[in-house]
Structure formats: structure tokens, C-alpha cells
Coordinates of N, CA and C in Angstrom, one line a residue:
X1 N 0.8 -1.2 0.0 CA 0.0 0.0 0.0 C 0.9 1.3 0.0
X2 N 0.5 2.3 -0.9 CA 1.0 3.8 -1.1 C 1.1 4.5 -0.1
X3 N 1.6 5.2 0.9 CA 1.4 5.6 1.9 C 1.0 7.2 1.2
X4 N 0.0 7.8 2.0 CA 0.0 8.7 1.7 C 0.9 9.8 2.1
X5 N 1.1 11.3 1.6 CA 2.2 12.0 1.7 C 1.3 12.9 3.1
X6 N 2.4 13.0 4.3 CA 1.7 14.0 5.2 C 2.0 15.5 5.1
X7 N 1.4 16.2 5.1 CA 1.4 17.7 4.8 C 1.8 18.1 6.0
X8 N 2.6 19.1 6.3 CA 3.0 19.7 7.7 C 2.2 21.5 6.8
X9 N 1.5 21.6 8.3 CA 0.9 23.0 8.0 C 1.5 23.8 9.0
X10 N 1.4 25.5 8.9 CA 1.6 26.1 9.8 C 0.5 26.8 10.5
X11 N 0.7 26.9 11.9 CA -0.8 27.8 12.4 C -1.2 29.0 11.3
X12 N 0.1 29.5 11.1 CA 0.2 31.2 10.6 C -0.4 30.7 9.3
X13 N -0.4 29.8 8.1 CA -1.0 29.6 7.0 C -2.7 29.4 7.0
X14 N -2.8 28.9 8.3 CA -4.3 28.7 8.5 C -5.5 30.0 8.4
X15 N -4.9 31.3 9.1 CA -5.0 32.5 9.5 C -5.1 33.3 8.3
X16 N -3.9 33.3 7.5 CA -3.4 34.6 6.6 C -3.8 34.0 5.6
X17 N -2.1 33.2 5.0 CA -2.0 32.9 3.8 C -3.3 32.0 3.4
X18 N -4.1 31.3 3.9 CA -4.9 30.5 3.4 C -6.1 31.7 2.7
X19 N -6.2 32.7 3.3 CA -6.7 33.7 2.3 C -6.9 33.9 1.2
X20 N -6.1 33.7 0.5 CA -5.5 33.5 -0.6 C -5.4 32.1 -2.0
X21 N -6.0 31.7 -1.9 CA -5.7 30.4 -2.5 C -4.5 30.5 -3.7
X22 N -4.2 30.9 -3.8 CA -3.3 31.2 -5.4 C -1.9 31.5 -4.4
X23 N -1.6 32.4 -3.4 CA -0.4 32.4 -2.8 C -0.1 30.6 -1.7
X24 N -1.0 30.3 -1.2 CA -1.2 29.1 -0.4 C -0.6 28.1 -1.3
X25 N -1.5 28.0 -2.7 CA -0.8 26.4 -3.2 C 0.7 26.9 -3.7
X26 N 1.2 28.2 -3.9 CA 2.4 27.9 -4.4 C 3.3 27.9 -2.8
X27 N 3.0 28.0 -1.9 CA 3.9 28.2 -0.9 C 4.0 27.0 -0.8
X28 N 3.2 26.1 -1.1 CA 3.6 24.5 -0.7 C 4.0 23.6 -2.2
X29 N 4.2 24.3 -3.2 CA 4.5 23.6 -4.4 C 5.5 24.4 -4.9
X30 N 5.8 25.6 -4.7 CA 6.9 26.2 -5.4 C 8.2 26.8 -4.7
X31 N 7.7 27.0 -3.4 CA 8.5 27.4 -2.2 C 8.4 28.9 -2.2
X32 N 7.1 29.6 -3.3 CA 6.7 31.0 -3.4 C 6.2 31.5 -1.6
X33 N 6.6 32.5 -0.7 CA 5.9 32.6 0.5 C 4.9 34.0 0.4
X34 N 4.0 34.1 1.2 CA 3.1 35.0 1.1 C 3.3 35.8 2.7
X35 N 4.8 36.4 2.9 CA 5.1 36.7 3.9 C 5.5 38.1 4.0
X36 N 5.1 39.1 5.0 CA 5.5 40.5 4.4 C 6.4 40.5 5.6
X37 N 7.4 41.8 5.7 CA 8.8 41.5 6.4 C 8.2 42.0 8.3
X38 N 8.2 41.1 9.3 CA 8.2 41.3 10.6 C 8.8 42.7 10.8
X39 N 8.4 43.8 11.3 CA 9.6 44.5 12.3 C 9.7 43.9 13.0
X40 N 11.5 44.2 13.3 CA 11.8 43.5 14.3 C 11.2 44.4 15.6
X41 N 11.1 45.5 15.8 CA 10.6 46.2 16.6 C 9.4 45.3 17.9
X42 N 8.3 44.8 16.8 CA 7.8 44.0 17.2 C 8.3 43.0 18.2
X43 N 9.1 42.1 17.3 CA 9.6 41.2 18.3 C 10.7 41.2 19.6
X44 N 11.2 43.0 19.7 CA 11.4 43.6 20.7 C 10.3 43.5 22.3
X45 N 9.0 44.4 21.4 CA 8.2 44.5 22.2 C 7.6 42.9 22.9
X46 N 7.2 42.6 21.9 CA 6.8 40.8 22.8 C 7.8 39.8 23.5
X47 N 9.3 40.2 23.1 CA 10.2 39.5 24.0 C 10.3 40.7 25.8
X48 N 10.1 41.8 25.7 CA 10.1 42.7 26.7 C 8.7 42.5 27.4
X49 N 8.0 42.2 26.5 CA 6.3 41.6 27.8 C 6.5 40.1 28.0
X50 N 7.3 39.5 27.4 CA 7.1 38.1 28.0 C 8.0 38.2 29.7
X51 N 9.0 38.8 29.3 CA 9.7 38.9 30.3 C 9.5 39.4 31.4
X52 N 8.9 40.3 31.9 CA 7.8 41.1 32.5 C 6.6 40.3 33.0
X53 N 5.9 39.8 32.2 CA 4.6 38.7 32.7 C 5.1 38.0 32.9
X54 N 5.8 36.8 32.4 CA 5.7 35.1 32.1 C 5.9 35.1 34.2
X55 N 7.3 35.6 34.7 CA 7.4 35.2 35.9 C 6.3 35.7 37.0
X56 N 5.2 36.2 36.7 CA 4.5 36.6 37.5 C 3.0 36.0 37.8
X57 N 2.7 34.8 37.1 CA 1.6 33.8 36.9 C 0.8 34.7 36.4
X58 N -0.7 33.3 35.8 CA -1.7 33.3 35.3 C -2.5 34.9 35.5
X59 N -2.8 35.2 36.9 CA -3.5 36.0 37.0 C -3.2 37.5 36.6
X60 N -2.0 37.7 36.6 CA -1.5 39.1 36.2 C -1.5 39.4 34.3
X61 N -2.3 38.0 33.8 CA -2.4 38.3 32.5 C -3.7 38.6 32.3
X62 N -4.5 38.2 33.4 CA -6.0 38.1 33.4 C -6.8 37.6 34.8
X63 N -7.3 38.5 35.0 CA -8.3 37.8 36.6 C -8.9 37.1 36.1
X64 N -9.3 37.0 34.8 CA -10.7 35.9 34.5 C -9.7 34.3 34.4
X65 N -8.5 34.0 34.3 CA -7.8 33.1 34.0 C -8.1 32.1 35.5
X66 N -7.5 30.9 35.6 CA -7.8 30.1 36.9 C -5.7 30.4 37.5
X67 N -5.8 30.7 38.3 CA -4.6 30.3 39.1 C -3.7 29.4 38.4
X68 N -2.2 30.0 38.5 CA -1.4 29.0 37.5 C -0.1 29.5 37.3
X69 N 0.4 28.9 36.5 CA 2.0 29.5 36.4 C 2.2 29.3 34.5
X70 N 3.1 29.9 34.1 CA 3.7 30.0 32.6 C 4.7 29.0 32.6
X71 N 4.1 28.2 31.5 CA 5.4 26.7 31.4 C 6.5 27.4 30.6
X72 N 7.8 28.2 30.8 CA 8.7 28.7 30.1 C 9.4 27.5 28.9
X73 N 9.0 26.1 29.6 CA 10.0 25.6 29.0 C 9.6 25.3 27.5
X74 N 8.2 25.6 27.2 CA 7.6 25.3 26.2 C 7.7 26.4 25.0
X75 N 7.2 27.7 25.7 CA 7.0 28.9 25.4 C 8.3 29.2 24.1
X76 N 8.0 29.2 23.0 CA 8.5 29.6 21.7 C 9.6 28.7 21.3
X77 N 9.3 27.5 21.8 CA 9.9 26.3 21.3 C 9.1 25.6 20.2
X78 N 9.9 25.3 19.1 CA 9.2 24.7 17.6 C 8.2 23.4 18.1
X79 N 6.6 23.1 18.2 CA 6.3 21.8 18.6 C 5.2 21.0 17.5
X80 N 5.6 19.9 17.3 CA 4.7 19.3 16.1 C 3.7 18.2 17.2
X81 N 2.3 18.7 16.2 CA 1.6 17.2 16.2 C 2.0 16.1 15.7
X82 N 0.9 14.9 16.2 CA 0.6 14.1 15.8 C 0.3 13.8 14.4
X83 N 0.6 12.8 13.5 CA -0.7 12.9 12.3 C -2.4 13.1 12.6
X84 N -2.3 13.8 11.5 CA -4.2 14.0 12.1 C -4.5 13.9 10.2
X85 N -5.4 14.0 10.4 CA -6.2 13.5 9.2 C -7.6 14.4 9.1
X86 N -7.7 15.1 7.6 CA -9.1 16.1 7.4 C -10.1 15.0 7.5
X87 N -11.3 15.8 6.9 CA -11.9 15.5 6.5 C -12.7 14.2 5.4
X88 N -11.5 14.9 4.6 CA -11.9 13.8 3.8 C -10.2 12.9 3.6
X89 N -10.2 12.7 4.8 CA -9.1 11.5 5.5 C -7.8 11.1 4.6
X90 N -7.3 12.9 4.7 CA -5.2 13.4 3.8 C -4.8 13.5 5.3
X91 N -3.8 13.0 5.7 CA -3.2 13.1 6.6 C -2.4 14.8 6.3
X92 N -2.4 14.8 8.0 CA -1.6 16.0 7.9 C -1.1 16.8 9.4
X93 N 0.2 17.4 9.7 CA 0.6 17.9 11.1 C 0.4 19.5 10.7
X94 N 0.3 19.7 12.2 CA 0.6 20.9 12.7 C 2.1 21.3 13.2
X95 N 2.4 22.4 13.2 CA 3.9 22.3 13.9 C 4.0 24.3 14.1
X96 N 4.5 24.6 15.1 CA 4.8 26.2 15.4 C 5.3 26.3 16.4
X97 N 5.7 27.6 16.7 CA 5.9 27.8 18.4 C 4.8 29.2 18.9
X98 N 4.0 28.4 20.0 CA 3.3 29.0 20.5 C 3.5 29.9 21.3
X99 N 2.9 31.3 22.3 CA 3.7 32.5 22.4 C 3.9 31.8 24.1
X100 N 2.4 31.8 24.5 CA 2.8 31.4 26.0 C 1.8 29.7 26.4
X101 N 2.1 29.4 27.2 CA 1.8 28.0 27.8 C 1.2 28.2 29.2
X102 N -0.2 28.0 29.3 CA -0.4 28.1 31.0 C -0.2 26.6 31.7
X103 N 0.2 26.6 32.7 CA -0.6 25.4 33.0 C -1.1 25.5 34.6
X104 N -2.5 25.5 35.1 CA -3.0 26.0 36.0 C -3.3 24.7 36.7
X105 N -3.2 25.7 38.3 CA -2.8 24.7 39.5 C -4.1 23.8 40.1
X106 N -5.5 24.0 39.8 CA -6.6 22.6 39.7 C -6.2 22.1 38.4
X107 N -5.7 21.4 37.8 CA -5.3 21.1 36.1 C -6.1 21.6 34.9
X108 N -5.6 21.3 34.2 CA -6.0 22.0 32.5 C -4.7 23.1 32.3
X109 N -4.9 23.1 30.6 CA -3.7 24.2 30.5 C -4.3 25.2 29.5
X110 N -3.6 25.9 29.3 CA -4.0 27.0 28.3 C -2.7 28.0 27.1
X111 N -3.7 28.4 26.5 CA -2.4 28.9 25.4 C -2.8 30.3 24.6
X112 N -2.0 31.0 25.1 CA -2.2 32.4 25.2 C -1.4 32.8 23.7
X113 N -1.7 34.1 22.8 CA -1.4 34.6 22.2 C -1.0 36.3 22.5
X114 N 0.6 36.6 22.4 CA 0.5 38.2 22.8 C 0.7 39.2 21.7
X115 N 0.2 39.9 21.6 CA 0.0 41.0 20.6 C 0.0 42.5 20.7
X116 N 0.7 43.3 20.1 CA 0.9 44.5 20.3 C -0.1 44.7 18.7
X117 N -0.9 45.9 19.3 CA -2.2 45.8 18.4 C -3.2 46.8 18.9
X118 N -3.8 47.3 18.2 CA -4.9 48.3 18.4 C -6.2 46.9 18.6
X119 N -6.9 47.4 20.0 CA -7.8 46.5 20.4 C -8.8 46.6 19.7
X120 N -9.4 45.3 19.3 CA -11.0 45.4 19.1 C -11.2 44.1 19.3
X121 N -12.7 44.1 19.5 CA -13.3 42.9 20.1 C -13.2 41.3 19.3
X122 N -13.3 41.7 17.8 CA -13.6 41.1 16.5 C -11.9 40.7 16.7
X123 N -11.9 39.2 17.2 CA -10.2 38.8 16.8 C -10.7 37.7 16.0
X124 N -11.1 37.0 15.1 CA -11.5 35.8 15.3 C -10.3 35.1 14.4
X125 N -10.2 36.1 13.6 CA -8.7 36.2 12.6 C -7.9 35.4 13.4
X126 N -7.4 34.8 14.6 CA -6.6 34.5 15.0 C -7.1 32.9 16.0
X127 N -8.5 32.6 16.0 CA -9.0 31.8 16.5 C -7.7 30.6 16.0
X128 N -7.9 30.4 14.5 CA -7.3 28.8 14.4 C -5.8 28.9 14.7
X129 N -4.6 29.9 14.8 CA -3.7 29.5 15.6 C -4.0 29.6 16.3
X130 N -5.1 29.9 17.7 CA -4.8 28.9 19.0 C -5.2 27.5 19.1
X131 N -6.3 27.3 18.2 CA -6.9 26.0 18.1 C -5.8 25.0 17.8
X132 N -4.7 25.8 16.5 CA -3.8 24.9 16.7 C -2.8 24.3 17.3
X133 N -2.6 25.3 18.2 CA -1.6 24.8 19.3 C -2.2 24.4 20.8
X134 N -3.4 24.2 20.4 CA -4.3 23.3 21.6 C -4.5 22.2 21.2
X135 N -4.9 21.9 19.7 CA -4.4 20.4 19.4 C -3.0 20.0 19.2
X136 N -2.1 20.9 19.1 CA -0.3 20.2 19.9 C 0.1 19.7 20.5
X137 N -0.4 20.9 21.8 CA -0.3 19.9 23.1 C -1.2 19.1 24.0
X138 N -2.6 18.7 23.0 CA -3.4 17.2 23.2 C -3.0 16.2 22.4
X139 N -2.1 16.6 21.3 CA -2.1 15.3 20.8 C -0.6 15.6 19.9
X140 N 1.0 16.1 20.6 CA 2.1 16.0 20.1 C 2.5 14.7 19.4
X141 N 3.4 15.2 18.6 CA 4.2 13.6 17.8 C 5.5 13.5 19.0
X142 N 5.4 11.9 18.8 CA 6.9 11.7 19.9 C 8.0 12.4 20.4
X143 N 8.8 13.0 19.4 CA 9.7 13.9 19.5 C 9.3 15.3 20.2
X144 N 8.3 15.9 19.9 CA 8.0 16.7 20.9 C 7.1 16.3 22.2
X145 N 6.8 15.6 22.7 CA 6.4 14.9 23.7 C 7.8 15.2 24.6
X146 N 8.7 13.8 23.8 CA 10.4 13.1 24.8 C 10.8 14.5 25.4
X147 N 11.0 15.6 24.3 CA 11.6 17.0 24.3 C 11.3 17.8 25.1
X148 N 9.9 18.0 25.2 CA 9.4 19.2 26.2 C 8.4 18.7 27.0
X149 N 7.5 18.0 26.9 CA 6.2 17.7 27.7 C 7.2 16.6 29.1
X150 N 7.8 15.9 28.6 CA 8.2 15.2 29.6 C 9.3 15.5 30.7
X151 N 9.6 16.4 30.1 CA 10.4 17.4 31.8 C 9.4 17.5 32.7
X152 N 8.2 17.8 32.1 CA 6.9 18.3 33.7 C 6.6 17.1 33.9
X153 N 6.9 15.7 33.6 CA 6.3 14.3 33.5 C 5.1 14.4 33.1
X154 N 4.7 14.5 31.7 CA 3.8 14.4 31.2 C 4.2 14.0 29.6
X155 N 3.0 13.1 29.2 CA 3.4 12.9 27.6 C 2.2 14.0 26.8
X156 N 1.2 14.5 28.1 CA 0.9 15.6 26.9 C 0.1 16.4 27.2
X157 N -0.7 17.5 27.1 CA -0.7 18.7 27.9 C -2.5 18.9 27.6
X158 N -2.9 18.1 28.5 CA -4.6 18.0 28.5 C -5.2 17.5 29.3
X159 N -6.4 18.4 29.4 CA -7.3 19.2 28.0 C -6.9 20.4 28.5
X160 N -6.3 21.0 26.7 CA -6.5 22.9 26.8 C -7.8 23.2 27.1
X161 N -8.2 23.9 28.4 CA -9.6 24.5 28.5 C -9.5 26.2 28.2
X162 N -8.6 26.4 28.0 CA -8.1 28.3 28.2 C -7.6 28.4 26.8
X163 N -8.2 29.8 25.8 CA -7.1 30.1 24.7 C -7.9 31.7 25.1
X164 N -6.8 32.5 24.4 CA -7.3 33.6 24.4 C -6.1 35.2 24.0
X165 N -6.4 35.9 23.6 CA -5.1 37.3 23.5 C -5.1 37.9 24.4
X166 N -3.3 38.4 24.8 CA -3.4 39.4 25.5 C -3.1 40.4 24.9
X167 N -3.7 41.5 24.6 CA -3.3 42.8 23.7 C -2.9 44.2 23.9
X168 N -1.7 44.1 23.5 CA -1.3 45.5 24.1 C -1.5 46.7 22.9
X169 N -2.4 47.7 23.2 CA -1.9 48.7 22.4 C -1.5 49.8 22.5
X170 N -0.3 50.4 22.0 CA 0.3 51.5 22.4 C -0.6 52.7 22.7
X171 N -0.2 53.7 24.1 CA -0.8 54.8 23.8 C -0.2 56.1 24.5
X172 N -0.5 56.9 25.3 CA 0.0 58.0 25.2 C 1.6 58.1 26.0
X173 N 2.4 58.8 25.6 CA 3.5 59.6 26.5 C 3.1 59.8 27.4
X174 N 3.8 59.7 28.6 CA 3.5 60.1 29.9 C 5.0 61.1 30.8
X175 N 6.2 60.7 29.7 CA 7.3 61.2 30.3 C 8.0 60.9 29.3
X176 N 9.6 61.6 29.6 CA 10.0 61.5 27.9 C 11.8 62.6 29.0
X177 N 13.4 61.9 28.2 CA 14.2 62.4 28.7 C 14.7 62.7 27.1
X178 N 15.9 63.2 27.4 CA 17.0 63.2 26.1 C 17.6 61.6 25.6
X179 N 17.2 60.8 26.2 CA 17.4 59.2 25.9 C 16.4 58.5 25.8
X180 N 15.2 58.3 26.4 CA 14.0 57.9 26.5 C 12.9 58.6 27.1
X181 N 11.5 57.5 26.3 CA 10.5 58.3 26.5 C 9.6 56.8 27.5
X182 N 8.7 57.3 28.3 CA 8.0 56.2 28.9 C 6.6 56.5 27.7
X183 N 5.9 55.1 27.7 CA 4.8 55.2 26.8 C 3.3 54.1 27.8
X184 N 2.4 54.8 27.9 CA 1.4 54.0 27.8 C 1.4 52.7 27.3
X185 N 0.6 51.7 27.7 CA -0.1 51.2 26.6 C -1.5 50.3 27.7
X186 N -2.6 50.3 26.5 CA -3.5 49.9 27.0 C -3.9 48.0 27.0
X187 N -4.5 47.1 28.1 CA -4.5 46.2 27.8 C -5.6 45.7 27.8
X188 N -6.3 44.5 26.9 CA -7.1 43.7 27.4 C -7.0 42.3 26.6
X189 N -7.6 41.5 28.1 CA -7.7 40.2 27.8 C -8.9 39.6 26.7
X190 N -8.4 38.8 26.1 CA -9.6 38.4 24.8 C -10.0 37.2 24.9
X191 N -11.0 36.3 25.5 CA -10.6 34.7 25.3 C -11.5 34.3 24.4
X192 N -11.0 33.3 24.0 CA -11.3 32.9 23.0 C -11.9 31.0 23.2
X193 N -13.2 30.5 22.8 CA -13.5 29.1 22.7 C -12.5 28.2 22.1
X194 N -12.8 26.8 22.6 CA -12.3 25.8 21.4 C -13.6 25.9 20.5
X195 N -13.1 25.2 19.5 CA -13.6 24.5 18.6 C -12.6 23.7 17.2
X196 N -12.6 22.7 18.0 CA -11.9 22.2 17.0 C -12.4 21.6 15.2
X197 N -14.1 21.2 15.3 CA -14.5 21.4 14.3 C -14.3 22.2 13.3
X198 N -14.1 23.4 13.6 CA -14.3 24.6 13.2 C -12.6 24.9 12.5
X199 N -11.7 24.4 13.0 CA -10.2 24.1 12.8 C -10.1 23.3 11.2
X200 N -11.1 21.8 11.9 CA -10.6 20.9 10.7 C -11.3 21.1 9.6
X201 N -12.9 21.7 9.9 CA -13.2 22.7 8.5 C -12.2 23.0 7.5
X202 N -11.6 24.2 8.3 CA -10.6 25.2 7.5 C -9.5 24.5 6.9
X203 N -9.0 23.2 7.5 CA -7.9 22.3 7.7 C -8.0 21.7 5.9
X204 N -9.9 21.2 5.6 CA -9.8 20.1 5.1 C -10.1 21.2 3.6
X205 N -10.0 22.4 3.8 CA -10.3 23.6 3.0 C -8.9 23.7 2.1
X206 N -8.1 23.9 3.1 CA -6.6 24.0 3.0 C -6.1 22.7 2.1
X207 N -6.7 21.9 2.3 CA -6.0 20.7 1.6 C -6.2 20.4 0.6
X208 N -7.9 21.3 0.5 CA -8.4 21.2 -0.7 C -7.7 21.7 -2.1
X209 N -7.1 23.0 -1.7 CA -6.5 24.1 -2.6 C -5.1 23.1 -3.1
X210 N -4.2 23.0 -2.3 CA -2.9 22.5 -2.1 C -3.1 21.1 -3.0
X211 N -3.8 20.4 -2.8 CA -4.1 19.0 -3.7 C -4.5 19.2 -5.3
X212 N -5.1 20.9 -5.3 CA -5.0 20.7 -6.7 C -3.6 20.9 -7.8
X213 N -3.7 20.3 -9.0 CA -3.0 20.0 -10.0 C -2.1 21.5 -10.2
X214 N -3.0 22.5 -10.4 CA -1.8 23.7 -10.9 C -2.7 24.9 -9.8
X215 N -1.7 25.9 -9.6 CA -2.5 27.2 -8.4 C -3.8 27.6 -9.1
X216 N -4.5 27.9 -8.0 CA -5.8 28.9 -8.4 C -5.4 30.1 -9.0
X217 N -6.3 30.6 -10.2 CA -6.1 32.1 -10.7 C -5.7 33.3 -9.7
X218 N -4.4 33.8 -9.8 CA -3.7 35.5 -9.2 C -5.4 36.1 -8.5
X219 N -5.5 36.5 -7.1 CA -6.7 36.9 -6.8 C -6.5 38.8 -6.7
X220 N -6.8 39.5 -6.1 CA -6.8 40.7 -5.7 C -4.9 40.6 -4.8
X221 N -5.1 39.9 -4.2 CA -4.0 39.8 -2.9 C -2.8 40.9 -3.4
X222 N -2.1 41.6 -2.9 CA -1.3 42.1 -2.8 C 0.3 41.8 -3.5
X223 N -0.1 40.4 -2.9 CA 1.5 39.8 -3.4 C 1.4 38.7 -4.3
X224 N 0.2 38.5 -5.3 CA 0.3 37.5 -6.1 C 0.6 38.4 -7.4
X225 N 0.9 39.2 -7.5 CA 1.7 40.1 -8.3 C 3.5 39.3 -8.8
X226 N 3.5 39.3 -7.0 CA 4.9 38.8 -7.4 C 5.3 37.4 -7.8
X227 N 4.6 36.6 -7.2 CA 4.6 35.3 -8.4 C 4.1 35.1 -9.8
X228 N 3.7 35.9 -10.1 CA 3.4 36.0 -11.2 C 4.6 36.6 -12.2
X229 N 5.0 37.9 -11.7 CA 6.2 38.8 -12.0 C 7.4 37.5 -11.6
X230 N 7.3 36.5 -11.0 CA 8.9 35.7 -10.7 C 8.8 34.4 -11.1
X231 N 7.3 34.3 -11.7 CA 7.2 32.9 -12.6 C 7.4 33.4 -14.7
X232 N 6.9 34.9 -14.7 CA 7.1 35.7 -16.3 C 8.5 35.3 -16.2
X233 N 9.6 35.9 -15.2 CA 10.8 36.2 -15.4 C 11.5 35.2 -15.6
X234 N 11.0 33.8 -14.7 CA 11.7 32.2 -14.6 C 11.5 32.0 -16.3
X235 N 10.2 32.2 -17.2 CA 10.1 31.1 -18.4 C 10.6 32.5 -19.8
X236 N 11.2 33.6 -19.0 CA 12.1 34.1 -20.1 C 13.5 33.8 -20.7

């Protein structure tokens, strides 16, 4: 028997690029990405709030949270599922690194997303990376199990009952030297449901696109310009 080929997806494709169907199948058939460039700035600011929160437990990220502590050891470490299988039964993993890891002291764990961001209620945009890193750590592939789950003696981190954002958005000056300035910023907590249904939907969507023969037609998207402009230039 043929084994079928397993697809490794990323949370971040589920979210964004999947938007797109014309950037999505060539990111997995051409090595084309539908990625626009991080500031690093960014990843300033969320390494300076993890550092700040992570040692101060659960509740100083949210009163609504249950009592608990931040598993550091997990926290933006690369972690793969298990095989899982859509819908219409293509195998396929998950794999990312998630921002924070709760794990609260009656049990259950949770998995937080932090964000520097102008608040609004409407996140939903970001529902399936948590969903995916809540089926991670219910159902890791061995090597991330041995690696990380089993330092806390555990082979796996369930049931996630907690997902949700914590969002910072910048706001006013409050003080300011010839070196630096102190800045506001405002916070709120966002939580967010499981649904994993609602995951493998999108999942068996995703597989749908990627399994076809040649990309979907160039859509509006921004950057299917440039595959198009770097596939003209390849057959000149």
C-alpha cells in the first residue's frame, strides 16, 4: 500500500495565507511565501512583555484566568503534532511555536497569544492559531512529547480548556528624557473558545487548494503580483 504524503501546515497559513488560495498552493509547491517582512521592533516589544509577565503567573495576565504559572519551558519552542487526518481523510501535522503555555494549579492548560495591536473585540482572525496549538499539546508527535512535555512528566498537555489574546496597544506619553520616552499602553484580555471542528473545517479547505494540479487564478492579494512577475521572469 501507497502511503499517503503527510502535509506539515503552519498555524500562521491557516490564518493569513490561506486567504488566498493562489499564494497558499504555491507556498507548498513552489517554495513561493506570502510573507511581508516582521519588524523587528515588534519582536522587541513581545520578548520585553514576555519577560515582565511570564514570571509573575496566570493571573496578572487576566483575573478571568484560573490560578497557574507559565510553562517557560515550552514557550516559543518549535512543537509538532501528531498525524491527524481532514476530512476527507489526507493526513496532515501541525507544527509552530506557541507564544505562552499556561498550566493551571486545579489542572488544564492554556495557550495564550500576545500581541501588540490596536484593540478590538472582533479577533476571530486568529482563533485557528490557538486551536492549533491546543491540538499540539493534546495530541504532540513523539519527539515533541520526549523534548518538552516530559520534563513536567507528562506525555501531553490535557485538556487545553483556556485560549485567548493578550493585547497591548500603544498609547499615550507620559514622560520623555533626552534618551528615552516612557509610553502607555492599554490592555485587554480576549478569550477565546475551542472549537476544533471549526479548525478541521478550515484544515480540510486548506488541503483542498494545495491537492490541486496547478495554483488557483492570481486573486486581488497584494503579493500574487509577485509570483506571477517571478514565474514571467523564470520562463524568459
Amino acid at each position: 500500500m501507497i502511503e499517503k504524503k503527510v502535509t506539515r501546515i503552519a498555524p500562521s497559513d491557516i490564518s493569513f495565507t490561506a486567504n488566498c488560495g493562489h499564494c497558499l498552493w504555491h507556498k507548498y509547491h513552489t517554495g513561493w511565501k506570502n510573507e511581508s517582512i516582521f519588524p523587528s521592533v515588534f519582536s522587541l516589544l513581545d520578548i520585553n512583555q514576555k519577560n515582565y509577565f511570564n514570571p509573575l503567573g496566570v493571573k496578572e495576565i487576566s483575573k478571568d484566568l484560573p490560578e497557574g504559572i507559565v510553562d517557560q519551558k515550552i514557550a516559543d519552542k518549535f512543537i509538532t503534532s501528531k498525524v491527524f487526518y481532514d476530512n476527507k481523510d489526507r493526513p496532515f501535522r501541525i507544527g509552530g511555536k506557541a507564544d505562552l503555555i499556561l498550566i493551571f494549579d486545579e489542572g488544564g492548560y492554556g495557550v495564550i497569544d500576545n500581541k501588540t495591536s490596536k484593540v478590538r473585540d472582533n479577533q476571530d482572525s486568529y482563533f485557528h492559531q490557538l486551536e492549533c496549538y491546543a491540538q499540539i499539546l493534546e495530541n504532540p508527535d513523539e519527539e515533541t512529547a520526549e523534548k518538552f512535555f516530559q520534563a513536567n512528566g507528562m506525555q501531553k498537555y490535557a485538556p487545553v480548556t483556556h485560549m485567548g489574546l493578550s493585547i497591548f496597544e500603544p498609547s499615550k506619553i507620559i514622560d520623555h528624557s533626552s534618551e528615552s520616552v516612557t509610553q502607555m499602553y492599554d490592555r485587554k484580555w480576549i478569550p477565546i473558545d475551542r472549537n476544533p471542528k471549526k479548525l478541521f473545517d478550515k484544515i480540510t479547505q486548506i488541503m483542498d487548494v494545495i491537492a490541486l494540479p496547478e495554483a488557483p487564478p492570481a486573486s486581488e492579494c497584494s503579493r500574487c503580483k509577485l509570483y506571477v512577475n517571478a514565474l514571467e521572469e523564470a520562463r524568459k
